CSV table of C-alpha atoms in Angstrom, one decimal:
chain,number,residue,atom,x,y,z
A,1,LEU,CA,-15.9,-5.4,13.9
A,2,LEU,CA,-16.9,-7.7,16.8
A,3,SER,CA,-19.9,-7.0,19.1
A,4,ASP,CA,-18.4,-8.2,22.4
A,5,ALA,CA,-20.0,-6.2,25.3
A,6,ASP,CA,-17.8,-7.9,28.0
A,7,SER,CA,-14.6,-8.0,25.9
A,8,LYS,CA,-14.4,-11.8,26.5
A,9,VAL,CA,-13.6,-12.9,23.0
A,10,ILE,CA,-11.4,-9.9,22.4
A,11,LYS,CA,-9.3,-10.9,25.4
A,12,ASP,CA,-9.3,-14.6,24.3
A,13,TYR,CA,-7.8,-13.4,20.9
A,14,GLU,CA,-5.3,-11.1,22.8
A,15,VAL,CA,-6.3,-8.0,20.8
A,16,LEU,CA,-7.6,-5.8,23.6
A,17,ASN,CA,-6.7,-2.2,23.1
A,18,ALA,CA,-5.5,-1.5,26.7
A,19,GLU,CA,-4.8,2.1,25.9
A,20,ALA,CA,-8.4,2.9,24.9
A,21,VAL,CA,-10.4,5.0,27.3
A,22,CYS,CA,-14.0,6.3,27.8
A,23,GLN,CA,-16.4,5.0,25.2
A,24,ASN,CA,-13.6,3.1,23.5
A,25,ALA,CA,-12.6,1.2,26.6
A,26,GLY,CA,-12.7,-2.6,26.2
A,27,MET,CA,-12.6,-2.5,22.4
A,28,ALA,CA,-10.2,-4.5,20.2
A,29,ARG,CA,-7.4,-3.2,18.1
A,30,PRO,CA,-8.8,-3.3,14.5
A,31,GLY,CA,-7.2,-5.9,12.4
A,32,PHE,CA,-7.5,-9.2,10.5
A,33,PHE,CA,-6.9,-12.8,11.2
A,34,PHE,CA,-6.3,-15.1,8.2
A,35,VAL,CA,-7.6,-18.5,9.3
A,36,ALA,CA,-6.9,-21.7,7.3
A,37,PRO,CA,-9.6,-24.3,6.7
A,38,ASP,CA,-8.1,-26.4,9.5
A,39,GLY,CA,-8.6,-23.6,12.0
A,40,VAL,CA,-5.0,-22.5,12.3
A,41,ILE,CA,-4.3,-18.8,12.2
A,42,LYS,CA,-1.8,-18.3,9.3
A,43,GLU,CA,-1.5,-14.5,9.5
A,44,LYS,CA,-2.3,-11.6,11.7
A,45,LEU,CA,-2.6,-8.1,10.3
A,46,PHE,CA,-2.8,-5.3,12.9
A,47,GLU,CA,-1.6,-1.7,13.2
A,48,VAL,CA,0.0,-0.2,16.2
A,49,LYS,CA,-2.2,2.9,16.1
A,50,TYR,CA,-5.9,2.1,16.4
A,51,ARG,CA,-6.8,5.0,14.1
A,52,GLU,CA,-4.8,3.5,11.3
A,53,ARG,CA,-6.9,0.7,9.8
A,54,LEU,CA,-6.4,-1.7,6.9
A,55,THR,CA,-9.4,-2.1,4.6
A,56,GLY,CA,-10.5,-5.6,3.7
A,57,ASN,CA,-9.1,-5.2,0.2
A,58,ASN,CA,-5.8,-4.0,1.6
A,59,ALA,CA,-5.6,-7.1,3.8
A,60,LEU,CA,-6.2,-9.3,0.8
A,61,SER,CA,-3.6,-7.4,-1.3
A,62,LYS,CA,-1.0,-8.2,1.4
A,63,LEU,CA,-1.9,-11.9,1.5
A,64,PHE,CA,-2.5,-12.4,-2.2
A,65,PRO,CA,-0.9,-9.4,-4.1
A,66,GLU,CA,-1.4,-10.9,-7.5
A,67,LEU,CA,-5.2,-11.2,-7.0
A,68,ALA,CA,-6.4,-8.3,-4.9
A,69,ASP,CA,-5.1,-5.1,-6.4
A,70,GLN,CA,-7.3,-3.3,-8.9
A,71,VAL,CA,-5.7,-2.2,-12.1
A,72,THR,CA,-6.5,1.5,-12.7
A,73,ASP,CA,-4.1,2.4,-15.6
A,74,THR,CA,-1.5,1.0,-18.0
A,75,ILE,CA,1.3,3.2,-19.3
A,76,GLU,CA,3.4,2.2,-22.3
A,77,GLN,CA,7.0,3.4,-22.3
A,78,PRO,CA,9.7,2.7,-24.9
A,79,HIS,CA,11.4,0.0,-22.8
A,80,LEU,CA,8.9,-1.1,-20.2
A,81,GLN,CA,5.2,-1.0,-19.2
A,82,VAL,CA,3.9,0.5,-16.0
A,83,VAL,CA,0.6,-1.0,-14.6
A,84,LEU,CA,-0.9,1.1,-11.8
A,85,GLN,CA,-2.9,-0.7,-9.2
A,86,GLN,CA,-4.5,0.1,-5.9
A,87,SER,CA,-6.1,-1.9,-3.1
A,88,ASP,CA,-9.2,0.3,-2.9
A,89,ASN,CA,-11.1,2.8,-5.0
A,90,SER,CA,-12.6,4.4,-1.9
A,91,GLY,CA,-11.7,4.7,1.8
A,92,MET,CA,-12.4,6.5,5.0
A,93,PRO,CA,-10.2,8.7,7.2
A,94,GLY,CA,-7.6,6.5,8.9
A,95,ASN,CA,-7.8,3.8,6.3
A,96,LEU,CA,-4.5,2.5,4.9
A,97,ILE,CA,-4.5,2.2,1.1
A,98,THR,CA,-1.9,0.4,-0.9
A,99,LEU,CA,-0.8,2.0,-4.2
A,100,THR,CA,1.2,-0.3,-6.6
A,101,ALA,CA,3.3,0.3,-9.7
A,102,GLU,CA,3.9,-3.0,-11.4
A,103,ILE,CA,6.8,-2.7,-13.8
A,104,ARG,CA,6.9,-5.2,-16.7
A,105,LEU,CA,10.2,-5.5,-18.7
A,106,PRO,CA,10.9,-7.3,-21.9
A,107,ALA,CA,13.0,-10.4,-21.7
A,108,ASP,CA,16.3,-8.7,-22.6
A,109,VAL,CA,15.8,-5.5,-20.6
A,110,HIS,CA,16.7,-4.6,-17.0
A,111,VAL,CA,16.5,-1.6,-14.8
A,112,TYR,CA,18.7,-0.7,-11.8
A,113,ALA,CA,17.6,-1.1,-8.2
A,114,PRO,CA,18.1,1.5,-5.4
A,115,GLY,CA,21.8,1.5,-4.4
A,116,ALA,CA,23.2,1.0,-7.9
A,117,GLN,CA,26.2,3.2,-8.4
A,118,GLY,CA,26.9,5.0,-11.7
A,119,TYR,CA,23.4,4.4,-13.1
A,120,LYS,CA,20.0,5.9,-12.5
A,121,PRO,CA,18.1,3.5,-10.2
A,122,VAL,CA,14.3,3.2,-10.1
A,123,LYS,CA,12.5,5.6,-7.9
A,124,LEU,CA,8.9,6.2,-7.2
A,125,ASP,CA,8.1,9.7,-5.7
A,126,PHE,CA,4.8,11.0,-4.6
A,127,ASP,CA,3.6,14.7,-4.5
A,128,PRO,CA,2.7,15.7,-0.9
A,129,ILE,CA,-1.0,16.3,-0.3
A,130,PRO,CA,-3.0,17.3,2.8
A,131,ASP,CA,-5.4,14.4,2.2
A,132,ALA,CA,-2.9,11.6,3.0
A,133,GLU,CA,0.3,10.6,4.8
A,134,PHE,CA,2.8,8.5,2.9
A,135,ARG,CA,4.9,5.7,4.4
A,136,PRO,CA,8.3,4.9,2.8
A,137,VAL,CA,8.1,3.3,-0.6
A,138,SER,CA,8.7,-0.5,-0.6
A,139,TYR,CA,10.9,-2.0,-3.3
A,140,PRO,CA,11.3,-5.7,-3.8
A,141,GLN,CA,14.6,-7.6,-3.3
A,142,PRO,CA,16.8,-7.0,-6.4
A,143,LYS,CA,19.0,-9.6,-8.1
A,144,VAL,CA,22.7,-9.0,-8.5
A,145,LEU,CA,23.4,-8.6,-12.2
A,146,VAL,CA,26.9,-9.4,-13.5
A,147,LEU,CA,28.0,-7.1,-16.3
A,148,GLN,CA,30.7,-9.2,-17.9
A,149,ALA,CA,31.9,-6.6,-20.4
A,150,ILE,CA,32.9,-4.1,-17.7
A,151,HIS,CA,33.4,-6.5,-14.8
A,152,GLU,CA,30.7,-5.0,-12.6
A,153,LYS,CA,28.1,-6.3,-10.3
A,154,VAL,CA,25.0,-4.1,-9.8
A,155,PRO,CA,21.6,-4.6,-8.1
A,156,ALA,CA,18.9,-4.7,-10.8
A,157,PHE,CA,15.4,-5.8,-11.6
A,158,GLU,CA,14.3,-8.0,-14.5
A,159,GLY,CA,11.0,-9.4,-15.7
A,160,THR,CA,8.0,-8.1,-13.7
A,161,PHE,CA,8.3,-6.5,-10.2
A,162,ARG,CA,6.1,-4.4,-8.0
A,163,ILE,CA,6.8,-1.2,-6.1
A,164,ARG,CA,4.4,-0.5,-3.3
A,165,GLU,CA,3.4,2.6,-1.3
A,166,GLU,CA,1.1,2.5,1.7
A,167,MET,CA,-0.7,5.7,2.4
A,168,LYS,CA,-2.9,6.7,5.3
A,169,ILE,CA,-6.0,8.8,4.6
A,170,ASN,CA,-5.9,11.9,6.9
A,171,SER,CA,-7.6,10.9,10.2
A,172,ARG,CA,-7.6,14.3,11.9
A,173,ALA,CA,-10.9,15.6,13.0
A,174,SER,CA,-10.3,18.9,11.1
A,175,TYR,CA,-10.2,16.8,7.9
A,176,SER,CA,-12.8,14.1,8.5
A,177,GLY,CA,-15.4,16.4,10.2
A,178,PRO,CA,-16.2,18.6,7.1
A,179,LEU,CA,-16.5,15.7,4.7
A,180,ALA,CA,-19.8,15.8,2.8
A,181,PRO,CA,-22.0,12.6,2.6
A,182,GLU,CA,-20.8,11.9,-0.9
A,183,GLY,CA,-17.2,12.3,0.2
A,184,LYS,CA,-14.3,13.9,-1.6
A,185,SER,CA,-12.4,12.9,-4.8
A,186,VAL,CA,-8.6,12.8,-4.3
A,187,VAL,CA,-5.9,12.5,-7.0
A,188,ILE,CA,-2.6,11.0,-5.8
A,189,LYS,CA,0.2,12.1,-8.2
A,190,GLY,CA,3.8,11.0,-8.5
A,191,LYS,CA,6.7,10.2,-10.8
A,192,PHE,CA,8.5,7.0,-11.7
A,193,GLU,CA,12.1,7.4,-12.7
A,194,TYR,CA,14.3,4.7,-14.2
A,195,GLN,CA,17.1,3.8,-16.6
A,196,ALA,CA,16.6,0.8,-18.9
A,197,CYS,CA,19.4,-1.2,-20.5
A,198,ASP,CA,19.5,-4.2,-22.8
A,199,ARG,CA,22.5,-6.5,-23.5
A,200,THR,CA,24.3,-3.9,-25.5
A,201,THR,CA,23.0,-0.4,-24.7
A,202,CYS,CA,22.1,1.6,-21.6
A,203,PHE,CA,19.5,4.1,-22.6
A,204,LEU,CA,19.1,7.6,-21.3
A,205,PRO,CA,17.3,8.0,-17.9
A,206,ALA,CA,13.6,8.5,-18.3
A,207,SER,CA,10.6,9.3,-16.1
A,208,VAL,CA,6.8,8.9,-16.4
A,209,LEU,CA,4.1,10.7,-14.5
A,210,VAL,CA,1.7,8.4,-12.6
A,211,GLU,CA,-1.5,9.0,-10.7
A,212,TRP,CA,-4.2,7.2,-8.7
A,213,HIS,CA,-7.7,8.3,-7.9
A,214,LEU,CA,-9.5,7.7,-4.6
A,215,GLN,CA,-12.9,8.6,-3.2
A,216,VAL,CA,-12.6,9.6,0.5
A,217,LEU,CA,-15.9,8.8,2.3
A,218,PRO,CA,-17.0,10.2,5.7
A,219,LEU,CA,-16.9,8.1,8.8
A,220,ASP,CA,-20.0,6.1,9.8
A,221,ARG,CA,-20.7,7.7,13.2
A,222,GLN,CA,-23.9,5.8,14.0
A,223,ARG,CA,-23.8,4.3,17.5
A,224,ALA,CA,-24.5,0.6,18.1
A,225,PRO,CA,-27.8,-0.2,20.0
A,226,ASP,CA,-27.6,0.1,23.8
A,227,ASP,CA,-27.8,-3.6,24.5
A,228,ILE,CA,-24.7,-4.5,22.5
A,229,ARG,CA,-22.5,-1.6,23.6
A,230,HIS,CA,-19.5,-2.2,25.8
A,231,LYS,CA,-20.5,-2.2,29.5
């Protein structure tokens, strides 16, 4: 969060929030630049709505998904393993938190991707809660599996793949205002559905309950000193 009373650097980086008014006038859109050692900007991560903000961990999880997400639980199923991850263990109203279900399949097992006909494709559903807003679930690009025995081609997943959900913590004043200093514990619950098959057998469709835990902290409302506020 840059202290730039005249908005000079903000304008140089072309991140001025032109729609902001009153005490927010002249401020930047919150976001992240990923700058390489040679000074070249490799990535820019910004949200359209200034009240929706990525956390530092969430930005890292987008750039380096294998390194940044924190494992919170591992669920063993008969034909696969579900590893639950999240970008942050805590956040504030308006923060965007990434929830991940990493699916690990044995070498000879596959599951069906969304769009597969005649089989139960994978699906990650979340229970609605007043503490958060959920964006559409993001599935990876499947491979086309050729089933020689029945002369079919179907979209499927093999090996290890990740299903991601980006949720925004409720940013309404009616929610953020009453938060106590210690914050609020929130449980995000959902269900993962799938049908696993190996080379000879398609097993019955199955589902597993999943959940993530998040601590929602109150906003820091302390004002900056007068001499570095926007003029």
